[in-house]
Coordinates of C-alpha atoms in Angstrom, one line a residue:
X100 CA -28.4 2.7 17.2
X101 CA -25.3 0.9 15.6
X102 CA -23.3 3.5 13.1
X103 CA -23.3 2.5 9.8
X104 CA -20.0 0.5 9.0
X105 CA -17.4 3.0 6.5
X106 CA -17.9 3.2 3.1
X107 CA -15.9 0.1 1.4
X108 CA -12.3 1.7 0.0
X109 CA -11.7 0.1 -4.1
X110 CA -7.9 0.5 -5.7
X111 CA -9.4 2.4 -8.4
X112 CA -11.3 5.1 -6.6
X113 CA -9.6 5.7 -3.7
X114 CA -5.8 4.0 -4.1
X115 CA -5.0 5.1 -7.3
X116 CA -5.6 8.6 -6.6
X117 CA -3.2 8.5 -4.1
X118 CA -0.7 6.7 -5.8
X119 CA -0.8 9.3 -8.7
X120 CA -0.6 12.4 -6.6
X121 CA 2.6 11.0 -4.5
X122 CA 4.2 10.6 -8.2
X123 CA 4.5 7.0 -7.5
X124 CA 3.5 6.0 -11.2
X125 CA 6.6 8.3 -12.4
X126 CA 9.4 6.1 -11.2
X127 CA 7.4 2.7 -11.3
X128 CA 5.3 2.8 -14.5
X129 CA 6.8 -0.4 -16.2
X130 CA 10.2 -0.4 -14.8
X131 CA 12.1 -2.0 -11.9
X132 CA 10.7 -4.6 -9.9
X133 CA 6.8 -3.0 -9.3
X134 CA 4.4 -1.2 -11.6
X135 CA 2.0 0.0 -9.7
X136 CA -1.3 -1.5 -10.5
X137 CA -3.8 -3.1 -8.9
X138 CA -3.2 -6.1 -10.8
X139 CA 0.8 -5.6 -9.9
X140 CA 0.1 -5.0 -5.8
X141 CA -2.4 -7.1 -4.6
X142 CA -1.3 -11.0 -3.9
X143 CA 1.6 -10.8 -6.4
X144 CA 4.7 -11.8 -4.3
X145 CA 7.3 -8.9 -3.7
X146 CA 10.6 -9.2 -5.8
X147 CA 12.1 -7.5 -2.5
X148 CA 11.0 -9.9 -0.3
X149 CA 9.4 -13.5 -1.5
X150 CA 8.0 -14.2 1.2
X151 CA 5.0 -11.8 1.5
X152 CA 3.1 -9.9 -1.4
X153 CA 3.1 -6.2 -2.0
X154 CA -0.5 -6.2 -0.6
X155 CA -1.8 -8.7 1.8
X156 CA -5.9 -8.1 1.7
X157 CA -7.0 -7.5 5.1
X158 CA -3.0 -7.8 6.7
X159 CA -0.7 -4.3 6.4
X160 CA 2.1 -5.7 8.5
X161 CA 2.5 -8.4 5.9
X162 CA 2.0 -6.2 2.7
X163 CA 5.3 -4.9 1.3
X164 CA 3.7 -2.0 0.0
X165 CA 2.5 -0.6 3.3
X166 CA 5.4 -1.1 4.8
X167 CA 7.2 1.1 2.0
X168 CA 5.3 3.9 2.3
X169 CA 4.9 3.4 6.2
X170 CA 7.7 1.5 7.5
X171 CA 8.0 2.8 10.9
X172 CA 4.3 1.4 11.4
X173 CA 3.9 -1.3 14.7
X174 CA 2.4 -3.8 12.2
X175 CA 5.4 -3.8 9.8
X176 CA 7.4 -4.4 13.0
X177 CA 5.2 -7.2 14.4
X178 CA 5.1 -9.2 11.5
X179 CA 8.5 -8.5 11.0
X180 CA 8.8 -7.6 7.6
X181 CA 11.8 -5.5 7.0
X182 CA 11.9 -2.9 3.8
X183 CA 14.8 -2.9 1.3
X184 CA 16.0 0.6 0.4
X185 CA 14.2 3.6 1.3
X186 CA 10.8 4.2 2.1
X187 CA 8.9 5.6 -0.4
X188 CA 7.9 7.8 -2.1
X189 CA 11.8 7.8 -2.9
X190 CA 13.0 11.1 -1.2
X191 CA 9.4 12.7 0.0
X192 CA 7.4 13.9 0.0
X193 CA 6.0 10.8 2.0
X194 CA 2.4 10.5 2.3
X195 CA 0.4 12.0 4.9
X196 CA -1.4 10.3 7.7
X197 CA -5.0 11.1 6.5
X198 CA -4.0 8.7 3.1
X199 CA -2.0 6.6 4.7
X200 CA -5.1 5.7 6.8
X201 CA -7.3 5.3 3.5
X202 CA -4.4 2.7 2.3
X203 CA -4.3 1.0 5.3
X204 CA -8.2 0.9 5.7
X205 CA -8.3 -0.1 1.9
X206 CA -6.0 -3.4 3.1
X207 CA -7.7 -3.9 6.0
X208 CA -11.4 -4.0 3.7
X209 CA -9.8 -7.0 1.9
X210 CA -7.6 -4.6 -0.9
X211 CA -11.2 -3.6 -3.4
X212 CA -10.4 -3.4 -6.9

């Protein structure tokens, strides 16, 4: 018997959560280059780096965003895309593994509102 496929990840369920408890919203709530919002992250180019948006649905190595809050990640370094500054959140605590898979499984489901 095939296992059911995983429950389909949305920004506002399961990313925003995340993005509140890491304090993400204090230093980025309309100031600086990124508010974080879904509307903000997902296909909107990164002022950082043109060349690929802040989330890429269904690509982490080429979504600025994952790359910030898990730069040492292989699929940063395959697609090449290089942070500016520090990874965030700025100074830690950094979010654990068990969200950062939810955020990279919420790319990798095509970024859900």
């Amino acid at each position: 018997m095939t296992p059911p496929p995983p429950p389909t990840l949305g920004y506002a369920a399961n990313i925003s959560p995340i993005i509140r408890s890491f304090g993400c919203s204090g230093c980025h709530p309309n100031a600086g280059s990124l508010t974080v919002s879904y509307a903000t992250l997902v296909n909107v180019s990164a002022v950082e780096l043109p060349s690929i948006d802040y989330v890429t649905p269904g690509d982490p190595g080429h979504s600025y965003f994952w790359c910030k809050v898990n730069p040492t990640d292989a699929a940063c370094a395959a697609a090449g895309t290089a942070i500016s500054g520090s990874r965030m959140p700025l100074g830690g605590p950094y979010i654990d593994a068990t969200n950062l898979a939810t955020i990279e499984t919420w790319i990798m489901q095509g970024a859900n509102p």
